Tab-separated table of C-alpha atoms and ligand atoms in Angstrom:
chain	number	residue	atom	x	y	z
A	13	MET	CA	0.000	0.000	0.000
A	14	GLU	CA	1.637	3.221	-1.196
A	15	ASN	CA	0.584	6.643	0.035
A	16	ASN	CA	3.379	8.737	-1.397
A	17	GLN	CA	1.867	9.276	-4.826
A	18	ARG	CA	1.505	12.604	-6.603
A	19	ASP	CA	-1.985	14.105	-6.512
A	20	LEU	CA	-3.287	13.916	-10.082
A	21	LEU	CA	-6.969	13.436	-9.093
A	22	PHE	CA	-8.269	16.513	-10.902
A	23	GLN	CA	-5.790	16.541	-13.786
A	24	GLU	CA	-8.258	15.239	-16.397
A	25	LYS	CA	-11.448	17.125	-17.311
A	26	GLN	CA	-14.256	15.305	-15.451
A	27	ASN	CA	-17.793	15.494	-14.056
A	28	VAL	CA	-16.896	16.849	-10.666
A	29	ASN	CA	-18.484	15.179	-7.607
A	30	ASN	CA	-18.483	16.353	-4.003
A	31	PHE	CA	-15.097	15.716	-2.379
A	32	THR	CA	-14.855	12.647	-0.091
A	33	PHE	CA	-11.980	11.172	1.867
A	34	ASP	CA	-11.884	7.867	-0.011
A	35	ARG	CA	-9.035	5.499	-0.932
A	36	ARG	CA	-7.962	7.552	-3.946
A	37	VAL	CA	-7.599	10.649	-1.752
A	38	ALA	CA	-5.830	8.714	1.018
A	39	GLU	CA	-3.244	7.428	-1.480
A	40	VAL	CA	-2.189	10.934	-2.502
A	41	PHE	CA	-3.054	12.806	0.702
A	42	PRO	CA	0.440	13.872	1.888
A	43	ASP	CA	1.196	15.350	-1.546
A	44	MET	CA	-2.277	16.903	-1.855
A	45	ILE	CA	-2.254	18.712	1.481
A	46	ALA	CA	1.375	19.864	1.253
A	47	ARG	CA	0.769	21.388	-2.200
A	48	SER	CA	-2.654	22.850	-1.277
A	49	VAL	CA	-2.252	24.388	2.184
A	50	PRO	CA	0.399	27.091	2.487
A	51	GLY	CA	2.068	26.694	5.876
A	52	TYR	CA	0.840	23.109	6.402
A	53	LYS	CA	4.272	21.776	7.350
A	54	ALA	CA	4.930	24.708	9.699
A	55	ILE	CA	1.579	24.166	11.450
A	56	ILE	CA	2.174	20.433	11.929
A	57	ASP	CA	5.701	21.061	13.182
A	58	LYS	CA	4.560	23.765	15.612
A	59	SER	CA	1.677	21.584	16.818
A	60	GLY	CA	4.457	19.395	18.208
A	61	LYS	CA	6.051	22.397	19.924
A	62	LEU	CA	2.675	23.361	21.430
A	63	ALA	CA	2.267	19.756	22.583
A	64	ALA	CA	5.633	19.932	24.353
A	65	ARG	CA	4.437	23.099	26.094
A	66	PHE	CA	0.867	22.132	27.031
A	67	VAL	CA	0.537	18.340	27.352
A	68	GLN	CA	0.251	17.392	31.027
A	69	PRO	CA	1.320	14.100	32.621
A	70	ASN	CA	-1.407	11.456	33.112
A	71	SER	CA	-3.702	13.016	30.514
A	72	ASN	CA	-5.141	12.400	27.063
A	73	CYS	CA	-4.252	14.124	23.856
A	74	TYR	CA	-6.760	14.067	20.966
A	75	ASP	CA	-6.043	14.513	17.257
A	76	LEU	CA	-9.514	14.954	15.726
A	77	GLY	CA	-9.649	14.337	11.973
A	78	CYS	CA	-6.177	12.804	12.062
A	79	SER	CA	-6.095	11.685	8.383
A	80	LEU	CA	-2.799	9.825	7.948
A	81	GLY	CA	-1.594	10.909	11.380
A	82	ALA	CA	0.923	13.623	10.474
A	83	THR	CA	0.017	15.674	13.558
A	84	THR	CA	-0.331	12.556	15.720
A	85	GLN	CA	3.229	11.536	14.877
A	86	GLU	CA	4.630	15.018	15.503
A	87	VAL	CA	2.876	15.198	18.876
A	88	ALA	CA	4.029	11.685	19.814
A	89	CYS	CA	7.637	12.665	19.118
A	90	SER	CA	7.366	15.977	21.013
A	91	ILE	CA	5.661	15.150	24.323
A	92	ILE	CA	8.089	15.477	27.225
A	93	VAL	CA	5.896	14.239	30.109
A	94	GLU	CA	4.935	10.712	31.126
A	95	ASN	CA	1.830	8.570	30.943
A	96	VAL	CA	0.069	10.241	28.048
A	97	SER	CA	-2.463	8.567	25.766
A	98	ILE	CA	-2.805	9.927	22.241
A	99	ILE	CA	-6.193	9.303	20.684
A	100	ALA	CA	-6.333	9.922	16.939
A	101	ILE	CA	-9.793	9.872	15.375
A	102	ASP	CA	-11.046	9.942	11.810
A	103	ASN	CA	-14.221	8.678	10.145
A	104	SER	CA	-12.447	7.681	6.919
A	105	GLN	CA	-11.269	4.064	7.139
A	106	ALA	CA	-9.169	4.642	4.009
A	107	MET	CA	-7.223	7.340	5.873
A	108	LEU	CA	-6.877	5.228	9.030
A	109	ASN	CA	-5.455	2.264	7.099
A	110	TYR	CA	-2.442	4.410	6.222
A	111	ALA	CA	-2.352	6.158	9.601
A	112	ARG	CA	-1.990	2.754	11.256
A	113	LEU	CA	1.119	2.043	9.193
A	114	ASN	CA	2.544	5.481	9.891
A	115	ALA	CA	2.007	5.363	13.656
A	116	ASP	CA	3.624	1.955	14.142
A	117	GLY	CA	6.647	2.000	16.411
A	118	ILE	CA	6.965	5.771	16.811
A	119	ARG	CA	6.942	5.821	20.556
A	120	PRO	CA	6.751	2.652	22.616
A	121	ASP	CA	6.207	4.504	25.954
A	122	THR	CA	3.134	6.450	24.776
A	123	THR	CA	-0.129	4.801	23.769
A	124	ILE	CA	-1.460	5.816	20.374
A	125	SER	CA	-5.020	4.683	19.607
A	126	LEU	CA	-6.347	5.145	16.090
A	127	ILE	CA	-10.129	5.153	16.159
A	128	ASN	CA	-12.696	5.170	13.369
A	129	ASP	CA	-15.389	7.485	14.705
A	130	ASP	CA	-17.322	10.623	13.942
A	131	ILE	CA	-15.746	13.371	16.045
A	132	ARG	CA	-19.237	14.739	16.735
A	133	GLN	CA	-19.946	11.537	18.711
A	134	THR	CA	-16.574	10.943	20.423
A	135	SER	CA	-16.226	11.607	24.153
A	136	ILE	CA	-13.414	13.924	25.162
A	137	ILE	CA	-12.150	13.212	28.673
A	138	ASN	CA	-9.147	14.194	30.801
A	139	ALA	CA	-7.585	16.075	27.868
A	140	SER	CA	-4.655	18.446	28.110
A	141	LEU	CA	-4.442	18.944	24.349
A	142	VAL	CA	-7.059	18.680	21.613
A	143	ILE	CA	-6.092	19.274	17.994
A	144	LEU	CA	-8.426	20.120	15.137
A	145	ASN	CA	-6.003	20.611	12.267
A	146	PHE	CA	-8.138	21.438	9.200
A	147	THR	CA	-11.092	19.331	10.381
A	148	LEU	CA	-13.685	21.732	11.856
A	149	GLN	CA	-14.097	23.211	8.362
A	150	PHE	CA	-15.773	19.926	7.286
A	151	ILE	CA	-18.354	20.019	10.125
A	152	GLN	CA	-21.675	21.799	9.451
A	153	VAL	CA	-21.448	25.367	10.798
A	154	SER	CA	-24.584	24.734	12.911
A	155	GLU	CA	-22.791	21.825	14.674
A	156	ARG	CA	-19.525	23.599	15.453
A	157	LEU	CA	-20.619	25.238	18.724
A	158	ALA	CA	-21.682	21.883	20.228
A	159	LEU	CA	-18.420	20.211	19.155
A	160	ILE	CA	-16.151	22.932	20.558
A	161	THR	CA	-18.244	23.097	23.754
A	162	LYS	CA	-17.755	19.336	24.232
A	163	ILE	CA	-14.003	19.797	23.714
A	164	PHE	CA	-13.915	22.660	26.238
A	165	GLU	CA	-15.740	20.520	28.800
A	166	GLY	CA	-13.295	17.620	28.259
A	167	LEU	CA	-10.189	19.786	28.681
A	168	LYS	CA	-8.378	20.005	32.013
A	169	PRO	CA	-7.629	23.458	33.455
A	170	GLY	CA	-4.646	24.846	31.519
A	171	GLY	CA	-5.490	22.554	28.594
A	172	CYS	CA	-5.076	23.733	25.028
A	173	LEU	CA	-7.073	23.496	21.814
A	174	ILE	CA	-5.198	23.914	18.530
A	175	LEU	CA	-7.606	24.921	15.775
A	176	SER	CA	-6.202	25.202	12.244
A	177	GLU	CA	-8.561	26.175	9.449
A	178	LYS	CA	-9.044	27.546	5.999
A	179	ILE	CA	-10.609	30.960	6.589
A	180	ARG	CA	-12.643	33.491	4.653
A	181	PHE	CA	-12.505	37.260	4.803
A	182	LYS	CA	-15.565	39.398	5.539
A	183	LYS	CA	-14.958	41.866	2.705
A	184	ALA	CA	-15.574	40.162	-0.651
A	185	LYS	CA	-12.773	42.132	-2.359
A	186	VAL	CA	-10.215	41.078	0.235
A	187	ASP	CA	-11.450	37.498	0.105
A	188	GLN	CA	-10.994	37.456	-3.672
A	189	LYS	CA	-7.458	38.894	-3.472
A	190	ILE	CA	-6.345	36.377	-0.869
A	191	THR	CA	-8.003	33.532	-2.785
A	192	ASP	CA	-6.010	34.642	-5.856
A	193	LEU	CA	-2.820	34.474	-3.801
A	194	HIS	CA	-3.744	30.961	-2.660
A	195	HIS	CA	-4.326	29.880	-6.262
A	196	GLN	CA	-0.978	31.424	-7.232
A	197	PHE	CA	0.584	29.283	-4.464
A	198	LYS	CA	-1.090	26.175	-5.920
A	199	ARG	CA	0.114	27.027	-9.425
A	200	CYS	CA	3.663	27.354	-8.078
A	201	GLN	CA	3.212	23.869	-6.565
A	202	GLY	CA	2.517	22.468	-10.040
A	203	TYR	CA	-1.298	22.427	-10.129
A	204	SER	CA	-2.857	23.542	-13.430
A	205	ASP	CA	-5.761	25.995	-13.674
A	206	LEU	CA	-8.030	23.037	-14.551
A	207	GLU	CA	-6.934	21.119	-11.439
A	208	ILE	CA	-7.430	24.197	-9.259
A	209	SER	CA	-10.919	24.945	-10.600
A	210	GLN	CA	-12.141	21.318	-10.505
A	211	LYS	CA	-10.845	20.823	-6.929
A	212	ARG	CA	-12.546	24.049	-5.910
A	213	GLU	CA	-15.840	22.933	-7.460
A	214	SER	CA	-15.557	19.566	-5.724
A	215	ILE	CA	-14.871	20.995	-2.268
A	216	GLU	CA	-16.876	24.220	-2.114
A	217	ASP	CA	-20.045	22.654	-0.649
A	218	VAL	CA	-18.053	20.401	1.672
A	219	LEU	CA	-15.449	22.731	3.214
A	220	ILE	CA	-17.151	25.795	4.724
A	221	PRO	CA	-14.669	28.413	5.954
A	222	GLU	CA	-15.465	31.063	8.576
A	223	THR	CA	-13.675	34.300	9.423
A	224	ILE	CA	-11.048	34.431	12.176
A	225	ASP	CA	-13.436	36.676	14.162
A	226	GLU	CA	-16.183	34.050	13.976
A	227	HIS	CA	-13.795	31.411	15.341
A	228	ILE	CA	-12.446	33.634	18.129
A	229	GLU	CA	-15.937	34.831	19.145
A	230	ARG	CA	-17.156	31.225	19.416
A	231	LEU	CA	-14.135	30.239	21.538
A	232	ASN	CA	-14.618	33.249	23.837
A	233	LYS	CA	-18.346	32.585	24.157
A	234	ILE	CA	-17.665	28.975	25.179
A	235	GLY	CA	-15.334	30.172	27.928
A	236	PHE	CA	-11.725	29.733	26.752
A	237	SER	CA	-9.608	32.151	28.795
A	238	GLU	CA	-7.478	33.213	25.815
A	239	SER	CA	-7.638	32.524	22.092
A	240	HIS	CA	-5.066	33.845	19.648
A	241	THR	CA	-4.087	33.370	16.031
A	242	TRP	CA	-0.476	32.191	16.205
A	243	PHE	CA	-0.056	31.469	12.469
A	244	GLN	CA	-1.546	32.790	9.267
A	245	CYS	CA	-0.594	32.455	5.619
A	246	TYR	CA	-3.133	33.764	3.091
A	247	ASN	CA	-6.495	32.082	3.835
A	248	PHE	CA	-5.159	29.512	6.279
A	249	CYS	CA	-4.581	30.054	9.972
A	250	SER	CA	-3.990	28.333	13.261
A	251	ILE	CA	-5.398	29.448	16.607
A	252	TYR	CA	-4.561	28.250	20.093
A	253	ALA	CA	-7.176	28.503	22.828
A	254	LEU	CA	-6.498	27.879	26.519
A	255	LYS	CA	-8.911	26.728	29.209
B	28	LIG	C1	-3.482	16.630	9.174
B	28	LIG	N1	-5.492	16.763	10.575
B	28	LIG	O1	-2.786	16.010	8.349
B	28	LIG	N2	-15.400	12.802	12.052
B	28	LIG	C2	-14.140	12.331	11.938
B	28	LIG	N3	-13.281	12.729	10.969
B	28	LIG	C3	-13.735	13.622	10.079
B	28	LIG	C4	-15.046	14.144	10.120
B	28	LIG	C5	-15.893	13.696	11.167
B	28	LIG	N4	-17.133	14.148	11.289
B	28	LIG	N5	-15.210	15.007	9.084
B	28	LIG	C6	-14.034	15.023	8.413
B	28	LIG	N6	-13.158	14.184	9.007
B	28	LIG	C7	-4.941	16.265	9.306
B	28	LIG	C8	-5.670	16.782	8.110
B	28	LIG	S1	-8.014	16.558	6.657
B	28	LIG	C9	-7.940	18.165	6.087
B	28	LIG	C10	-7.162	16.723	8.231
B	28	LIG	C11	-8.087	18.346	4.635
B	28	LIG	C12	-11.768	13.910	8.603
B	28	LIG	C13	-11.594	13.491	7.146
B	28	LIG	O2	-11.834	12.116	6.956
B	28	LIG	C14	-10.145	13.898	6.890
B	28	LIG	O3	-9.250	12.833	7.093
B	28	LIG	C15	-9.888	15.010	7.893
B	28	LIG	O4	-11.039	15.102	8.719
B	28	LIG	C16	-9.646	16.367	7.259
B	28	LIG	O5	-3.061	17.563	9.884
B	28	LIG	O6	-8.172	17.364	3.917
B	28	LIG	O7	-8.104	19.546	4.217
């Protein structure tokens, strides 16, 4: 089973269907996300640094929407305290099949559980770190408050939520300019205009971005004591929120 293939999924002209995380996507996922999300590698790397700072001994660490486990692995390698369980959850079995291979043997002294579940149903308990790296954007906007509230309730005092998302800008003109810059980034990564437009068509009803203000307001309303954007590149950002 190879998962290091180049993403050519939208290279040919096709009848575009709604994007799903199936086997074909799982096979090319590392290439797809690295060439589509500016700052992806930096965010994954720094998620490890945040884990080193915020993960508490005798606690759980959740990677929600773990895909192939890139963040899970970085966190596993970065934790400096003892007796931590890492729980990585995704509802795509195709993704988890590869994540299982990738997580094998990383860290014998830390438990890593890979679970096929819908993150809207999963219980969050005794958590010192919860990570939503580019996953909340795939949850219906109307369901986001309940999910983040559940995460807040499952976090220990001092616990941290890392929330990385594609974002939109309130002013249409600004949104268009930044979207153009993102497409320029994708062109520089080797995607053609056809690939960019077909991927966009496929994902636009599936990935619903919000503004940074909408994210921060929700986090504040739920009760996080501080929420800040610590990374932004074009229309992608990462926020940390502390309980
Ligand atoms: C990374 N965090 O490499 N329940 C569980 N999983 C879900 C749900 C849900 N309701 N909805 C979507 N997913 C990863 C990247 S990708 C981001 C995350 C992207 C899963 C979905 O199956 C996919 O694996 C992941 O969320 C989103 O840092 O593709 O842009």
